[in-house]
Amino acid sequence: MDIQKLEETAAAIVAEGKGILAADESDSTIKKRFDSIGVESTEESRRAYRDLLFTTEGVEDYISGVILFDETLRQTSADGTPFPKLLESRGIIPGIKVDKGAKPLALAEGETITEGLDGLRERLEEYHGLGARFAKWRAVISIGKHIPSEYCLWTNAHALARYAALSQEAGLVPIVEPEVLMDGDHPIERSFEVTSHTLHAVFTELRDQRVHPEGILLKPNMVLAGYDSPQQASNEDVAAETIRCFKRHVPAAVPGIVFLSGGQSEEDATANLNAMNAMDDHPWQLSFSYGRALQAAALKAWQGKEENVEAAQRAYYHRAKMNSAARSGMWAPELEREAVTA
Ligand code: 13P
């Protein structure tokens, strides 16, 4: 294992002012996104949409890495350049989603286990050959009356660590994503408790399975009240509780925490990240690895039409720029308005 290379890649992904675009929607997820704008999901429409994102001029100032889905890693830009090559030529690191999705966990109603470990060593080797330099595996933890169970937390943490060890062995930086879903009517305290418990399991398994902490990135949820809770916390409270939780569990050796947006509005995802970075210094870089919060406006502007490509690229560029500002606590709501009137 080339530890130095892993550390360099991880550091480049969380370079100052930059973050990750998660464009690794599975076929079923991208179909849902396309359904929302009335576009049929075909191999070509998916390719065209990803092409639009990846060829957005200037976005490399704000985006350090892009997570791809298996199909996309093998596709090409309109001029025939393979997507991983195109990204690399612009200084953006290609990554790959390697899990095979969350499936029902046996004998545990309402809970899931993420699959995809069988044959993973061989797939990672192939992905590295195709140009991927980092990987992603997402575990899903739901909050409910009697869940998550200890069983669900530890089986998912065990699988995350197995994936992380295999990724490092193959020379890919593992993005370790234990996502505690933000759905539900629970208060922020419950999110804190479950996120804390989840991180405890994840970092115990990572250590037990010899994963090198300097060569991973953590991709977690933020600590906030469930979306249906009547008591929503302020951006400052979300930032404070999230940092308090992470300080308890995430070793300072981990170079970066790259948050998922998880269904927050685009502006909330930016404002919460900004509030965290506006606080005192933290031992890790605090960045973004957003899917919906970087793409929602672009998708809406695109509508599957060639003549809207530029407008969609402007929308994506704008969100990338706003989140880049949030990396240093320099974002303000006025920046959003200035951009709209510019
Ligand atoms: P969202 O930011 O839309 O939650 O997606 C991030 C992601 O990659 C989830 O796995």
Tab-separated table of C-alpha atoms and ligand atoms in Angstrom:
chain	number	residue	atom	x	y	z
A	1	MET	CA	0.000	0.000	0.000
A	2	ASP	CA	1.398	3.404	-1.034
A	3	ILE	CA	0.385	5.407	2.018
A	4	GLN	CA	1.975	8.620	0.808
A	5	LYS	CA	-0.018	8.543	-2.436
A	6	LEU	CA	-3.266	7.989	-0.518
A	7	GLU	CA	-2.491	10.907	1.769
A	8	GLU	CA	-1.675	13.149	-1.198
A	9	THR	CA	-4.928	12.266	-2.945
A	10	ALA	CA	-6.984	12.835	0.208
A	11	ALA	CA	-5.282	16.196	0.787
A	12	ALA	CA	-5.896	17.251	-2.838
A	13	ILE	CA	-9.599	16.425	-2.536
A	14	VAL	CA	-9.976	18.685	0.499
A	15	ALA	CA	-7.706	21.438	-0.861
A	16	GLU	CA	-8.606	24.949	0.261
A	17	GLY	CA	-11.814	26.290	-1.260
A	18	LYS	CA	-12.667	23.021	-3.008
A	19	GLY	CA	-15.045	20.125	-2.576
A	20	ILE	CA	-16.677	17.155	-4.292
A	21	LEU	CA	-19.522	16.874	-6.766
A	22	ALA	CA	-21.411	13.630	-6.106
A	23	ALA	CA	-22.662	12.672	-9.580
A	24	ASP	CA	-22.833	8.955	-8.828
A	25	GLU	CA	-26.600	8.483	-8.809
A	26	SER	CA	-27.474	4.866	-9.499
A	27	ASP	CA	-29.759	4.114	-12.473
A	28	SER	CA	-32.831	4.118	-10.234
A	29	THR	CA	-31.889	7.386	-8.487
A	30	ILE	CA	-31.069	9.285	-11.686
A	31	LYS	CA	-34.366	8.058	-13.135
A	32	LYS	CA	-36.138	9.684	-10.179
A	33	ARG	CA	-34.231	12.946	-10.757
A	34	PHE	CA	-35.020	12.888	-14.503
A	35	ASP	CA	-38.678	12.034	-13.812
A	36	SER	CA	-38.893	15.270	-11.815
A	37	ILE	CA	-38.078	17.277	-14.969
A	38	GLY	CA	-39.926	14.996	-17.390
A	39	VAL	CA	-36.816	13.606	-19.095
A	40	GLU	CA	-36.536	9.938	-20.018
A	41	SER	CA	-33.530	8.234	-18.443
A	42	THR	CA	-31.545	6.544	-21.226
A	43	GLU	CA	-27.855	5.786	-21.518
A	44	GLU	CA	-27.528	8.813	-23.817
A	45	SER	CA	-29.567	11.265	-21.696
A	46	ARG	CA	-27.546	10.260	-18.642
A	47	ARG	CA	-24.327	10.749	-20.622
A	48	ALA	CA	-25.411	14.136	-21.953
A	49	TYR	CA	-26.369	15.351	-18.478
A	50	ARG	CA	-23.072	14.278	-16.922
A	51	ASP	CA	-21.207	15.800	-19.900
A	52	LEU	CA	-22.874	19.126	-19.188
A	53	LEU	CA	-21.671	19.051	-15.580
A	54	PHE	CA	-18.141	17.886	-16.360
A	55	THR	CA	-17.516	20.452	-19.121
A	56	THR	CA	-18.674	23.453	-17.056
A	57	GLU	CA	-15.955	26.014	-17.574
A	58	GLY	CA	-14.092	27.303	-14.540
A	59	VAL	CA	-15.748	24.940	-12.054
A	60	GLU	CA	-12.362	23.336	-11.387
A	61	ASP	CA	-11.620	26.357	-9.185
A	62	TYR	CA	-14.212	25.026	-6.736
A	63	ILE	CA	-14.477	21.296	-7.449
A	64	SER	CA	-11.575	18.960	-6.641
A	65	GLY	CA	-13.222	15.605	-7.264
A	66	VAL	CA	-16.285	14.031	-8.871
A	67	ILE	CA	-17.861	10.741	-7.806
A	68	LEU	CA	-19.021	8.715	-10.805
A	69	PHE	CA	-21.327	5.738	-11.225
A	70	ASP	CA	-19.940	2.601	-12.933
A	71	GLU	CA	-21.673	3.406	-16.247
A	72	THR	CA	-20.359	7.007	-16.279
A	73	LEU	CA	-16.761	5.976	-15.604
A	74	ARG	CA	-16.931	4.091	-18.922
A	75	GLN	CA	-18.668	6.841	-20.932
A	76	THR	CA	-17.151	9.637	-23.008
A	77	SER	CA	-17.657	13.348	-23.548
A	78	ALA	CA	-19.250	14.516	-26.841
A	79	ASP	CA	-15.767	14.743	-28.438
A	80	GLY	CA	-14.943	11.138	-27.494
A	81	THR	CA	-12.736	11.849	-24.469
A	82	PRO	CA	-13.388	9.328	-21.679
A	83	PHE	CA	-14.944	11.121	-18.682
A	84	PRO	CA	-12.140	10.192	-16.254
A	85	LYS	CA	-9.569	11.631	-18.705
A	86	LEU	CA	-11.605	14.788	-19.235
A	87	LEU	CA	-11.854	15.410	-15.493
A	88	GLU	CA	-8.207	14.633	-14.896
A	89	SER	CA	-7.128	17.028	-17.680
A	90	ARG	CA	-8.918	19.804	-15.786
A	91	GLY	CA	-7.312	18.952	-12.462
A	92	ILE	CA	-10.421	17.206	-11.086
A	93	ILE	CA	-9.914	13.800	-9.480
A	94	PRO	CA	-12.284	11.040	-10.669
A	95	GLY	CA	-13.884	8.854	-8.008
A	96	ILE	CA	-16.236	5.877	-8.144
A	97	LYS	CA	-19.204	4.642	-6.141
A	98	VAL	CA	-18.447	0.987	-5.419
A	99	ASP	CA	-21.275	-0.173	-3.161
A	100	LYS	CA	-24.241	-2.003	-4.644
A	101	GLY	CA	-26.888	-0.240	-2.635
A	102	ALA	CA	-28.698	-0.619	0.670
A	103	LYS	CA	-30.799	-3.813	0.920
A	104	PRO	CA	-33.163	-4.965	3.693
A	105	LEU	CA	-31.164	-6.232	6.685
A	106	ALA	CA	-32.239	-9.769	7.553
A	107	LEU	CA	-34.452	-10.065	10.650
A	108	ALA	CA	-34.391	-6.270	11.181
A	109	GLU	CA	-37.547	-4.559	9.998
A	110	GLY	CA	-37.018	-1.068	8.608
A	111	GLU	CA	-33.228	-1.318	8.552
A	112	THR	CA	-30.756	-1.869	5.726
A	113	ILE	CA	-27.302	-3.247	5.070
A	114	THR	CA	-25.192	-2.027	2.173
A	115	GLU	CA	-24.040	-4.769	-0.193
A	116	GLY	CA	-21.156	-5.024	-2.636
A	117	LEU	CA	-18.198	-6.692	-0.907
A	118	ASP	CA	-18.125	-9.849	-3.058
A	119	GLY	CA	-15.624	-9.374	-5.879
A	120	LEU	CA	-14.790	-5.875	-4.654
A	121	ARG	CA	-11.005	-6.379	-4.784
A	122	GLU	CA	-11.203	-7.150	-8.522
A	123	ARG	CA	-13.607	-4.280	-9.225
A	124	LEU	CA	-11.331	-1.821	-7.404
A	125	GLU	CA	-8.394	-2.939	-9.483
A	126	GLU	CA	-10.398	-2.367	-12.656
A	127	TYR	CA	-11.622	1.049	-11.477
A	128	HIS	CA	-8.066	2.106	-10.695
A	129	GLY	CA	-7.103	1.062	-14.226
A	130	LEU	CA	-9.938	3.208	-15.599
A	131	GLY	CA	-8.566	6.245	-13.758
A	132	ALA	CA	-10.476	6.359	-10.448
A	133	ARG	CA	-8.368	7.545	-7.515
A	134	PHE	CA	-10.956	7.492	-4.767
A	135	ALA	CA	-14.045	5.439	-3.941
A	136	LYS	CA	-17.310	5.779	-2.063
A	137	TRP	CA	-19.459	3.379	-0.045
A	138	ARG	CA	-22.693	4.574	1.561
A	139	ALA	CA	-24.266	2.940	4.608
A	140	VAL	CA	-27.783	4.068	5.496
A	141	ILE	CA	-28.998	4.420	9.075
A	142	SER	CA	-32.637	5.332	9.721
A	143	ILE	CA	-33.955	6.924	12.891
A	144	GLY	CA	-37.265	5.531	14.175
A	145	LYS	CA	-38.997	4.549	17.379
A	146	HIS	CA	-36.850	1.492	18.066
A	147	ILE	CA	-34.163	1.945	15.467
A	148	PRO	CA	-31.305	1.985	14.662
A	149	SER	CA	-30.459	-1.301	16.355
A	150	GLU	CA	-26.983	-2.138	17.600
A	151	TYR	CA	-27.050	-4.954	15.030
A	152	CYS	CA	-27.633	-2.534	12.130
A	153	LEU	CA	-24.953	-0.073	13.263
A	154	TRP	CA	-22.232	-2.670	13.720
A	155	THR	CA	-22.922	-4.727	10.578
A	156	ASN	CA	-22.843	-1.552	8.473
A	157	ALA	CA	-19.705	-0.292	10.239
A	158	HIS	CA	-18.037	-3.656	9.658
A	159	ALA	CA	-18.854	-3.553	5.937
A	160	LEU	CA	-17.645	0.064	5.651
A	161	ALA	CA	-14.311	-0.902	7.184
A	162	ARG	CA	-13.933	-3.957	4.933
A	163	TYR	CA	-14.520	-1.714	1.924
A	164	ALA	CA	-12.116	0.940	3.247
A	165	ALA	CA	-9.301	-1.568	3.794
A	166	LEU	CA	-9.744	-3.036	0.294
A	167	SER	CA	-9.790	0.459	-1.243
A	168	GLN	CA	-6.568	1.501	0.443
A	169	GLU	CA	-4.944	-1.742	-0.645
A	170	ALA	CA	-5.947	-0.937	-4.248
A	171	GLY	CA	-4.596	2.644	-4.028
A	172	LEU	CA	-7.974	4.377	-3.845
A	173	VAL	CA	-8.859	6.786	-1.037
A	174	PRO	CA	-12.014	5.432	0.594
A	175	ILE	CA	-14.762	7.909	1.279
A	176	VAL	CA	-16.468	6.364	4.274
A	177	GLU	CA	-20.126	7.371	4.269
A	178	PRO	CA	-22.321	6.387	7.204
A	179	GLU	CA	-25.451	8.416	6.461
A	180	VAL	CA	-27.873	8.903	9.326
A	181	LEU	CA	-30.999	9.935	7.425
A	182	MET	CA	-32.462	13.312	8.229
A	183	ASP	CA	-36.053	12.118	7.706
A	184	GLY	CA	-38.360	11.935	10.714
A	185	ASP	CA	-39.786	14.161	13.405
A	186	HIS	CA	-37.019	13.644	15.957
A	187	PRO	CA	-35.322	16.580	17.703
A	188	ILE	CA	-31.682	17.512	17.087
A	189	GLU	CA	-30.662	15.723	20.324
A	190	ARG	CA	-31.748	12.383	18.848
A	191	SER	CA	-29.738	13.033	15.692
A	192	PHE	CA	-26.724	13.806	17.901
A	193	GLU	CA	-27.151	10.567	19.843
A	194	VAL	CA	-27.541	8.337	16.766
A	195	THR	CA	-24.734	10.042	14.824
A	196	SER	CA	-22.478	9.692	17.859
A	197	HIS	CA	-23.279	5.998	18.214
A	198	THR	CA	-22.769	5.424	14.483
A	199	LEU	CA	-19.389	7.170	14.405
A	200	HIS	CA	-18.261	5.197	17.437
A	201	ALA	CA	-18.995	1.930	15.618
A	202	VAL	CA	-17.436	3.111	12.352
A	203	PHE	CA	-14.143	4.303	13.848
A	204	THR	CA	-13.872	1.201	16.043
A	205	GLU	CA	-14.220	-1.048	12.975
A	206	LEU	CA	-11.860	1.082	10.875
A	207	ARG	CA	-9.189	0.756	13.536
A	208	ASP	CA	-9.767	-2.963	14.070
A	209	GLN	CA	-9.451	-3.545	10.334
A	210	ARG	CA	-6.171	-1.593	10.118
A	211	VAL	CA	-7.454	1.231	7.971
A	212	HIS	CA	-4.966	4.100	7.776
A	213	PRO	CA	-6.876	7.146	9.130
A	214	GLU	CA	-4.687	9.675	7.263
A	215	GLY	CA	-5.797	8.080	3.979
A	216	ILE	CA	-9.587	8.256	4.304
A	217	LEU	CA	-12.250	10.934	4.080
A	218	LEU	CA	-15.416	10.791	6.169
A	219	LYS	CA	-18.711	11.642	4.460
A	220	PRO	CA	-21.368	12.067	7.146
A	221	ASN	CA	-24.726	13.716	7.689
A	222	MET	CA	-24.906	16.941	9.623
A	223	VAL	CA	-26.498	16.821	13.076
A	224	LEU	CA	-29.920	18.415	12.693
A	225	ALA	CA	-33.545	17.945	13.701
A	226	GLY	CA	-35.589	15.580	11.497
A	227	TYR	CA	-37.246	17.361	8.573
A	228	ASP	CA	-40.703	16.873	10.114
A	229	SER	CA	-39.702	18.122	13.550
A	230	PRO	CA	-41.561	21.275	14.600
A	231	GLN	CA	-38.350	22.518	16.246
A	232	GLN	CA	-35.834	23.234	13.524
A	233	ALA	CA	-32.397	24.352	14.740
A	234	SER	CA	-30.611	27.472	13.461
A	235	ASN	CA	-27.591	27.162	11.169
A	236	GLU	CA	-25.371	28.099	14.121
A	237	ASP	CA	-26.872	25.378	16.349
A	238	VAL	CA	-26.524	22.761	13.607
A	239	ALA	CA	-22.879	23.771	13.179
A	240	ALA	CA	-22.145	23.698	16.912
A	241	GLU	CA	-23.837	20.327	17.530
A	242	THR	CA	-22.264	18.743	14.458
A	243	ILE	CA	-18.764	19.820	15.497
A	244	ARG	CA	-19.345	18.792	19.130
A	245	CYS	CA	-20.370	15.327	17.955
A	246	PHE	CA	-17.471	14.899	15.533
A	247	LYS	CA	-14.845	16.069	18.019
A	248	ARG	CA	-15.832	13.140	20.223
A	249	HIS	CA	-15.333	10.497	17.566
A	250	VAL	CA	-13.309	11.508	14.507
A	251	PRO	CA	-9.538	11.244	14.977
A	252	ALA	CA	-7.570	14.406	14.203
A	253	ALA	CA	-5.513	12.218	11.843
A	254	VAL	CA	-8.445	12.108	9.382
A	255	PRO	CA	-7.679	14.852	6.822
A	256	GLY	CA	-11.204	15.848	5.970
A	257	ILE	CA	-14.918	15.596	6.582
A	258	VAL	CA	-16.928	16.019	3.378
A	259	PHE	CA	-20.603	16.406	4.223
A	260	LEU	CA	-23.506	15.021	2.203
A	261	SER	CA	-26.477	17.323	1.685
A	262	GLY	CA	-29.119	14.659	2.365
A	263	GLY	CA	-32.156	16.520	1.070
A	264	GLN	CA	-31.472	19.914	2.684
A	265	SER	CA	-32.252	22.889	0.474
A	266	GLU	CA	-29.304	24.109	-1.554
A	267	GLU	CA	-28.980	27.245	0.536
A	268	ASP	CA	-29.281	25.433	3.881
A	269	ALA	CA	-26.540	22.978	2.915
A	270	THR	CA	-24.296	25.939	2.094
A	271	ALA	CA	-25.289	27.974	5.177
A	272	ASN	CA	-24.662	25.069	7.574
A	273	LEU	CA	-21.245	24.316	6.114
A	274	ASN	CA	-20.429	27.994	6.233
A	275	ALA	CA	-21.430	28.239	9.904
A	276	MET	CA	-19.098	25.349	10.766
A	277	ASN	CA	-16.168	26.897	8.959
A	278	ALA	CA	-16.868	30.282	10.552
A	279	MET	CA	-16.277	28.709	13.993
A	280	ASP	CA	-12.796	28.290	15.484
A	281	ASP	CA	-10.204	26.100	13.831
A	282	HIS	CA	-10.979	22.407	13.564
A	283	PRO	CA	-8.545	19.488	13.348
A	284	TRP	CA	-9.941	18.455	9.929
A	285	GLN	CA	-10.874	20.240	6.722
A	286	LEU	CA	-14.650	20.665	6.576
A	287	SER	CA	-15.898	20.399	3.029
A	288	PHE	CA	-18.779	19.242	0.866
A	289	SER	CA	-19.598	16.197	-1.221
A	290	TYR	CA	-23.027	17.252	-2.381
A	291	GLY	CA	-25.310	15.607	-4.896
A	292	ARG	CA	-28.688	17.317	-4.800
A	293	ALA	CA	-27.410	20.550	-3.235
A	294	LEU	CA	-25.041	21.084	-6.191
A	295	GLN	CA	-27.318	19.820	-8.932
A	296	ALA	CA	-30.936	20.711	-8.167
A	297	ALA	CA	-30.913	24.123	-9.869
A	298	ALA	CA	-28.877	22.841	-12.817
A	299	LEU	CA	-31.248	19.941	-13.392
A	300	LYS	CA	-34.237	22.273	-13.312
A	301	ALA	CA	-32.607	24.697	-15.739
A	302	TRP	CA	-31.617	21.906	-18.142
A	303	GLN	CA	-34.990	20.188	-18.716
A	304	GLY	CA	-33.190	17.799	-21.076
A	305	LYS	CA	-32.828	20.483	-23.766
A	306	GLU	CA	-29.635	21.311	-25.646
A	307	GLU	CA	-30.499	25.025	-25.712
A	308	ASN	CA	-30.578	25.053	-21.880
A	309	VAL	CA	-27.111	23.580	-21.385
A	310	GLU	CA	-25.481	26.946	-20.742
A	311	ALA	CA	-28.104	28.007	-18.199
A	312	ALA	CA	-27.703	24.668	-16.408
A	313	GLN	CA	-23.928	25.083	-16.338
A	314	ARG	CA	-24.311	28.580	-14.895
A	315	ALA	CA	-26.549	27.212	-12.141
A	316	TYR	CA	-24.086	24.432	-11.263
A	317	TYR	CA	-21.130	26.858	-11.373
A	318	HIS	CA	-22.942	29.218	-9.037
A	319	ARG	CA	-23.636	26.533	-6.407
A	320	ALA	CA	-20.056	25.277	-6.609
A	321	LYS	CA	-18.835	28.847	-6.056
A	322	MET	CA	-21.183	29.396	-3.092
A	323	ASN	CA	-20.030	26.190	-1.416
A	324	SER	CA	-16.430	27.118	-2.077
A	325	ALA	CA	-17.058	30.350	-0.148
A	326	ALA	CA	-18.590	28.265	2.660
A	327	ARG	CA	-15.317	26.320	2.911
A	328	SER	CA	-13.778	29.367	4.591
A	329	GLY	CA	-16.839	30.779	6.349
A	330	MET	CA	-17.009	33.606	3.796
A	331	TRP	CA	-20.446	32.836	2.350
A	332	ALA	CA	-23.329	35.250	3.042
A	333	PRO	CA	-26.941	35.229	1.791
A	334	GLU	CA	-26.220	38.471	-0.102
A	335	LEU	CA	-23.835	36.555	-2.372
A	336	GLU	CA	-26.795	34.503	-3.583
A	337	ARG	CA	-28.785	37.579	-4.472
A	338	GLU	CA	-25.867	39.328	-6.171
A	339	ALA	CA	-25.443	36.328	-8.418
A	340	VAL	CA	-29.087	36.289	-9.401
A	341	THR	CA	-29.081	39.960	-10.381
A	342	ALA	CA	-25.628	39.816	-12.058
B	1	13P	P1	-26.808	14.252	-1.470
B	1	13P	O1	-25.877	15.420	-1.267
B	1	13P	O2	-27.868	14.504	-2.494
B	1	13P	O3	-27.310	13.694	-0.182
B	1	13P	O4	-25.928	13.119	-2.142
B	1	13P	C1	-24.679	12.873	-1.649
B	1	13P	C2	-24.351	11.458	-1.832
B	1	13P	O5	-23.448	11.120	-2.555
B	1	13P	C3	-25.131	10.454	-1.087
B	1	13P	O6	-24.508	9.219	-1.152
